[in-house]
Amino acid sequence: MLPPGQKPYDLALQIGLDALVESPPSKATLEALGARRKDNVIFVPALNMVLLVDLLRRDVFVKGSGKAKRKWAVLCVHYLGSKDVSVDSREMTFNRFLDAQSYGVVYQKRIIGRFLATSGRTAEQFIKLSEKIGGERLPEPGVRYRFFILPRVPVILVRYEGDEEIGPGANVIYQADIEHLLPAEDRVVSAELLLDALSGVDMTELS
């Protein structure tokens, strides 16, 4: 059971930070993850912002702003805690990850359904919002953009137009090495945070 008043993301964050403090990532690991450390702070690019993991203050901040939202903070800390940073650049859809099979129905609702009902309702809207947060337009088929959620976590979001009988469709494509960089739930969360960003949700925690 959780201690009284304890929130799951707060607990996960503190556990992750404790692990980083006890066993900090090496310089080589940080370089492999596209991060860098200065004194007690680790700098991690995230979309068009930078997250600051402060090992002394035991928290994660958005550079030039305040505390990072807890989901962003936990995702970043888990990423820095990766033990295997080898590269596998193959492209994979979520349902191809063996440890994510039980998330299938949930993923369709939390990610695909939400995208088509919000920022991906039309191709024009998807293009406009993607450009706004620094997405990289990729060649067809479909309207597709690549976003770097974290330096080694590129996510490709694709919208297909459909026709008179079949409505628009969508897909999310990951790089295969995310399977050992982040657990399955964090892979879902990374796509959720991308949809948040497309919808204009701030990365900073509300005070």
mmCIF file of C-alpha atoms in Angstrom:
data_model
loop_
_atom_site.group_PDB
_atom_site.id
_atom_site.type_symbol
_atom_site.label_atom_id
_atom_site.label_comp_id
_atom_site.label_asym_id
_atom_site.label_seq_id
_atom_site.Cartn_x
_atom_site.Cartn_y
_atom_site.Cartn_z
ATOM 1 C CA MET A 1 0.000 0.000 0.000
ATOM 2 C CA LEU A 2 1.069 3.591 -0.641
ATOM 3 C CA PRO A 3 1.823 5.792 2.356
ATOM 4 C CA PRO A 4 -0.994 8.237 3.268
ATOM 5 C CA GLY A 5 -1.217 11.102 0.788
ATOM 6 C CA GLN A 6 1.400 9.579 -1.518
ATOM 7 C CA LYS A 7 0.751 9.913 -5.250
ATOM 8 C CA PRO A 8 1.978 7.114 -7.546
ATOM 9 C CA TYR A 9 3.961 9.408 -9.869
ATOM 10 C CA ASP A 10 5.585 11.188 -6.931
ATOM 11 C CA LEU A 11 6.599 7.840 -5.482
ATOM 12 C CA ALA A 12 7.917 6.574 -8.825
ATOM 13 C CA LEU A 13 9.899 9.786 -9.254
ATOM 14 C CA GLN A 14 11.545 9.553 -5.859
ATOM 15 C CA ILE A 15 12.427 5.892 -6.371
ATOM 16 C CA GLY A 16 13.942 6.753 -9.754
ATOM 17 C CA LEU A 17 15.888 9.707 -8.389
ATOM 18 C CA ASP A 18 17.181 7.616 -5.480
ATOM 19 C CA ALA A 19 18.502 5.077 -7.987
ATOM 20 C CA LEU A 20 20.208 7.812 -10.052
ATOM 21 C CA VAL A 21 21.843 9.314 -6.971
ATOM 22 C CA GLU A 22 23.022 5.910 -5.768
ATOM 23 C CA SER A 23 24.292 4.855 -9.192
ATOM 24 C CA PRO A 24 24.712 7.904 -11.473
ATOM 25 C CA PRO A 25 24.919 7.257 -15.227
ATOM 26 C CA SER A 26 28.454 7.408 -16.572
ATOM 27 C CA LYS A 27 29.597 10.080 -18.986
ATOM 28 C CA ALA A 28 29.513 7.494 -21.786
ATOM 29 C CA THR A 29 25.946 6.513 -20.909
ATOM 30 C CA LEU A 30 24.839 10.132 -20.825
ATOM 31 C CA GLU A 31 26.442 10.753 -24.210
ATOM 32 C CA ALA A 32 24.690 7.687 -25.608
ATOM 33 C CA LEU A 33 21.382 9.048 -24.290
ATOM 34 C CA GLY A 34 21.980 12.533 -25.691
ATOM 35 C CA ALA A 35 22.221 14.065 -22.211
ATOM 36 C CA ARG A 36 24.938 15.883 -20.334
ATOM 37 C CA ARG A 37 25.769 16.588 -16.706
ATOM 38 C CA LYS A 38 27.052 19.737 -15.046
ATOM 39 C CA ASP A 39 27.693 19.454 -11.312
ATOM 40 C CA ASN A 40 24.501 17.968 -9.806
ATOM 41 C CA VAL A 41 22.241 18.673 -12.770
ATOM 42 C CA ILE A 42 21.622 16.451 -15.809
ATOM 43 C CA PHE A 43 20.365 18.236 -18.942
ATOM 44 C CA VAL A 44 18.000 16.254 -21.177
ATOM 45 C CA PRO A 45 16.395 17.715 -24.334
ATOM 46 C CA ALA A 46 12.672 16.947 -24.537
ATOM 47 C CA LEU A 47 10.693 17.998 -27.616
ATOM 48 C CA ASN A 48 11.538 21.699 -28.006
ATOM 49 C CA MET A 49 12.435 22.164 -24.327
ATOM 50 C CA VAL A 50 15.137 20.959 -21.921
ATOM 51 C CA LEU A 51 14.523 19.023 -18.717
ATOM 52 C CA LEU A 52 16.864 19.532 -15.766
ATOM 53 C CA VAL A 53 17.261 16.572 -13.436
ATOM 54 C CA ASP A 54 18.560 18.065 -10.201
ATOM 55 C CA LEU A 55 20.144 15.274 -8.165
ATOM 56 C CA LEU A 56 20.769 17.551 -5.179
ATOM 57 C CA ARG A 57 17.249 18.950 -4.971
ATOM 58 C CA ARG A 58 15.764 15.574 -5.932
ATOM 59 C CA ASP A 59 13.428 16.947 -8.579
ATOM 60 C CA VAL A 60 13.035 17.587 -12.302
ATOM 61 C CA PHE A 61 12.539 21.050 -13.774
ATOM 62 C CA VAL A 62 11.855 22.588 -17.178
ATOM 63 C CA LYS A 63 14.690 24.916 -18.144
ATOM 64 C CA GLY A 64 13.603 28.540 -17.823
ATOM 65 C CA SER A 65 10.393 27.538 -16.066
ATOM 66 C CA GLY A 66 9.298 25.549 -13.007
ATOM 67 C CA LYS A 67 8.898 21.937 -11.974
ATOM 68 C CA ALA A 68 8.244 19.493 -14.781
ATOM 69 C CA LYS A 69 4.913 17.703 -14.810
ATOM 70 C CA ARG A 70 5.271 14.454 -12.895
ATOM 71 C CA LYS A 71 4.734 12.259 -15.980
ATOM 72 C CA TRP A 72 7.539 14.068 -17.798
ATOM 73 C CA ALA A 73 9.761 13.841 -14.726
ATOM 74 C CA VAL A 74 9.242 10.099 -14.266
ATOM 75 C CA LEU A 75 9.730 9.409 -17.979
ATOM 76 C CA CYS A 76 13.010 11.348 -17.967
ATOM 77 C CA VAL A 77 14.350 9.679 -14.823
ATOM 78 C CA HIS A 78 13.487 6.188 -16.084
ATOM 79 C CA TYR A 79 15.211 7.043 -19.373
ATOM 80 C CA LEU A 80 18.392 8.098 -17.567
ATOM 81 C CA GLY A 81 18.263 4.883 -15.566
ATOM 82 C CA SER A 82 18.447 2.710 -18.700
ATOM 83 C CA LYS A 83 21.009 -0.050 -18.331
ATOM 84 C CA ASP A 84 21.101 -0.998 -22.006
ATOM 85 C CA VAL A 85 21.748 1.981 -24.297
ATOM 86 C CA SER A 86 22.561 0.008 -27.431
ATOM 87 C CA VAL A 87 21.021 1.250 -30.677
ATOM 88 C CA ASP A 88 18.368 -0.588 -32.687
ATOM 89 C CA SER A 89 16.982 1.787 -35.298
ATOM 90 C CA ARG A 90 14.320 -0.539 -36.722
ATOM 91 C CA GLU A 91 10.824 0.933 -36.794
ATOM 92 C CA MET A 92 8.114 -0.833 -34.788
ATOM 93 C CA THR A 93 4.474 -0.219 -33.985
ATOM 94 C CA PHE A 94 3.390 -0.554 -30.379
ATOM 95 C CA ASN A 95 1.633 -3.896 -30.829
ATOM 96 C CA ARG A 96 4.883 -5.537 -31.922
ATOM 97 C CA PHE A 97 6.484 -5.167 -28.494
ATOM 98 C CA LEU A 98 6.066 -8.514 -26.735
ATOM 99 C CA ASP A 99 5.829 -6.946 -23.277
ATOM 100 C CA ALA A 100 3.060 -4.576 -24.399
ATOM 101 C CA GLN A 101 0.473 -7.079 -25.667
ATOM 102 C CA SER A 102 -1.892 -6.477 -22.735
ATOM 103 C CA TYR A 103 -1.968 -2.725 -23.511
ATOM 104 C CA GLY A 104 -3.506 -3.123 -26.973
ATOM 105 C CA VAL A 105 -7.096 -2.063 -26.311
ATOM 106 C CA VAL A 106 -6.035 0.625 -23.863
ATOM 107 C CA TYR A 107 -3.507 1.989 -26.366
ATOM 108 C CA GLN A 108 -6.122 2.313 -29.087
ATOM 109 C CA LYS A 109 -8.305 4.382 -26.769
ATOM 110 C CA ARG A 110 -5.667 6.407 -24.924
ATOM 111 C CA ILE A 111 -3.565 7.236 -27.960
ATOM 112 C CA ILE A 112 -5.101 6.519 -31.371
ATOM 113 C CA GLY A 113 -8.689 7.408 -30.476
ATOM 114 C CA ARG A 114 -7.644 10.519 -28.577
ATOM 115 C CA PHE A 115 -5.404 11.732 -31.409
ATOM 116 C CA LEU A 116 -8.129 11.420 -34.048
ATOM 117 C CA ALA A 117 -10.595 13.224 -31.799
ATOM 118 C CA THR A 118 -8.255 16.126 -30.944
ATOM 119 C CA SER A 119 -5.034 17.277 -32.643
ATOM 120 C CA GLY A 120 -5.470 14.820 -35.532
ATOM 121 C CA ARG A 121 -9.083 15.582 -36.302
ATOM 122 C CA THR A 122 -8.005 17.029 -39.659
ATOM 123 C CA ALA A 123 -4.757 16.798 -41.618
ATOM 124 C CA GLU A 124 -4.466 20.592 -41.670
ATOM 125 C CA GLN A 125 -4.756 20.808 -37.918
ATOM 126 C CA PHE A 126 -2.196 18.042 -37.387
ATOM 127 C CA ILE A 127 0.289 19.783 -39.694
ATOM 128 C CA LYS A 128 -0.150 23.157 -38.001
ATOM 129 C CA LEU A 129 0.241 21.794 -34.467
ATOM 130 C CA SER A 130 3.171 19.544 -35.405
ATOM 131 C CA GLU A 131 5.112 22.430 -36.922
ATOM 132 C CA LYS A 132 4.437 24.492 -33.813
ATOM 133 C CA ILE A 133 6.221 22.046 -31.499
ATOM 134 C CA GLY A 134 9.112 21.296 -33.853
ATOM 135 C CA GLY A 135 7.957 18.095 -35.535
ATOM 136 C CA GLU A 136 9.880 16.901 -38.605
ATOM 137 C CA ARG A 137 7.695 16.232 -41.666
ATOM 138 C CA LEU A 138 8.400 12.862 -43.273
ATOM 139 C CA PRO A 139 7.451 11.517 -46.717
ATOM 140 C CA GLU A 140 4.123 9.832 -47.363
ATOM 141 C CA PRO A 141 2.149 7.555 -47.067
ATOM 142 C CA GLY A 142 -0.137 9.582 -44.868
ATOM 143 C CA VAL A 143 0.724 12.781 -43.067
ATOM 144 C CA ARG A 144 3.590 11.827 -40.802
ATOM 145 C CA TYR A 145 5.785 13.715 -38.382
ATOM 146 C CA ARG A 146 8.718 12.622 -36.241
ATOM 147 C CA PHE A 147 9.081 14.068 -32.757
ATOM 148 C CA PHE A 148 11.980 13.563 -30.369
ATOM 149 C CA ILE A 149 10.235 13.055 -27.039
ATOM 150 C CA LEU A 150 13.717 12.494 -25.601
ATOM 151 C CA PRO A 151 16.989 12.351 -27.576
ATOM 152 C CA ARG A 152 16.820 8.575 -28.074
ATOM 153 C CA VAL A 153 13.021 8.381 -28.150
ATOM 154 C CA PRO A 154 11.879 9.432 -31.621
ATOM 155 C CA VAL A 155 8.159 8.874 -32.135
ATOM 156 C CA ILE A 156 6.535 9.032 -35.575
ATOM 157 C CA LEU A 157 2.869 9.955 -35.583
ATOM 158 C CA VAL A 158 0.982 9.134 -38.785
ATOM 159 C CA ARG A 159 -2.476 10.240 -39.890
ATOM 160 C CA TYR A 160 -4.250 8.524 -42.772
ATOM 161 C CA GLU A 161 -7.086 10.336 -44.500
ATOM 162 C CA GLY A 162 -9.566 7.520 -45.111
ATOM 163 C CA ASP A 163 -12.456 7.785 -47.577
ATOM 164 C CA GLU A 164 -16.246 8.020 -47.712
ATOM 165 C CA GLU A 165 -16.692 4.576 -46.159
ATOM 166 C CA ILE A 166 -13.686 4.408 -43.864
ATOM 167 C CA GLY A 167 -12.870 7.290 -41.561
ATOM 168 C CA PRO A 168 -9.368 8.648 -40.845
ATOM 169 C CA GLY A 169 -6.854 6.338 -39.213
ATOM 170 C CA ALA A 170 -3.603 6.798 -37.339
ATOM 171 C CA ASN A 171 -0.551 4.937 -36.122
ATOM 172 C CA VAL A 172 2.420 5.513 -33.854
ATOM 173 C CA ILE A 173 5.848 4.211 -34.857
ATOM 174 C CA TYR A 174 8.684 3.792 -32.378
ATOM 175 C CA GLN A 175 12.352 3.012 -32.741
ATOM 176 C CA ALA A 176 12.918 -0.599 -31.669
ATOM 177 C CA ASP A 177 15.469 0.207 -28.955
ATOM 178 C CA ILE A 178 12.797 1.959 -26.889
ATOM 179 C CA GLU A 179 11.973 -1.573 -25.731
ATOM 180 C CA HIS A 180 15.095 -1.625 -23.551
ATOM 181 C CA LEU A 181 15.242 2.115 -22.891
ATOM 182 C CA LEU A 182 11.753 2.427 -21.371
ATOM 183 C CA PRO A 183 9.207 -0.002 -19.884
ATOM 184 C CA ALA A 184 5.913 -0.592 -21.702
ATOM 185 C CA GLU A 185 3.880 1.852 -19.597
ATOM 186 C CA ASP A 186 6.413 4.600 -20.295
ATOM 187 C CA ARG A 187 6.075 3.941 -24.016
ATOM 188 C CA VAL A 188 2.353 4.644 -23.673
ATOM 189 C CA VAL A 189 3.077 7.723 -21.570
ATOM 190 C CA SER A 190 5.571 9.060 -24.152
ATOM 191 C CA ALA A 191 2.807 9.041 -26.780
ATOM 192 C CA GLU A 192 0.358 10.616 -24.310
ATOM 193 C CA LEU A 193 2.804 13.419 -23.576
ATOM 194 C CA LEU A 194 3.227 14.016 -27.296
ATOM 195 C CA LEU A 195 -0.547 14.392 -27.654
ATOM 196 C CA ASP A 196 -0.529 16.758 -24.672
ATOM 197 C CA ALA A 197 2.125 18.884 -26.381
ATOM 198 C CA LEU A 198 0.184 18.937 -29.653
ATOM 199 C CA SER A 199 -2.855 20.136 -27.705
ATOM 200 C CA GLY A 200 -0.851 22.953 -26.125
ATOM 201 C CA VAL A 201 -0.509 21.446 -22.647
ATOM 202 C CA ASP A 202 2.451 22.973 -20.813
ATOM 203 C CA MET A 203 5.315 20.721 -19.749
ATOM 204 C CA THR A 204 5.535 22.582 -16.436
ATOM 205 C CA GLU A 205 3.625 21.546 -13.338
ATOM 206 C CA LEU A 206 0.893 23.965 -12.305
ATOM 207 C CA SER A 207 1.651 25.634 -8.975
#
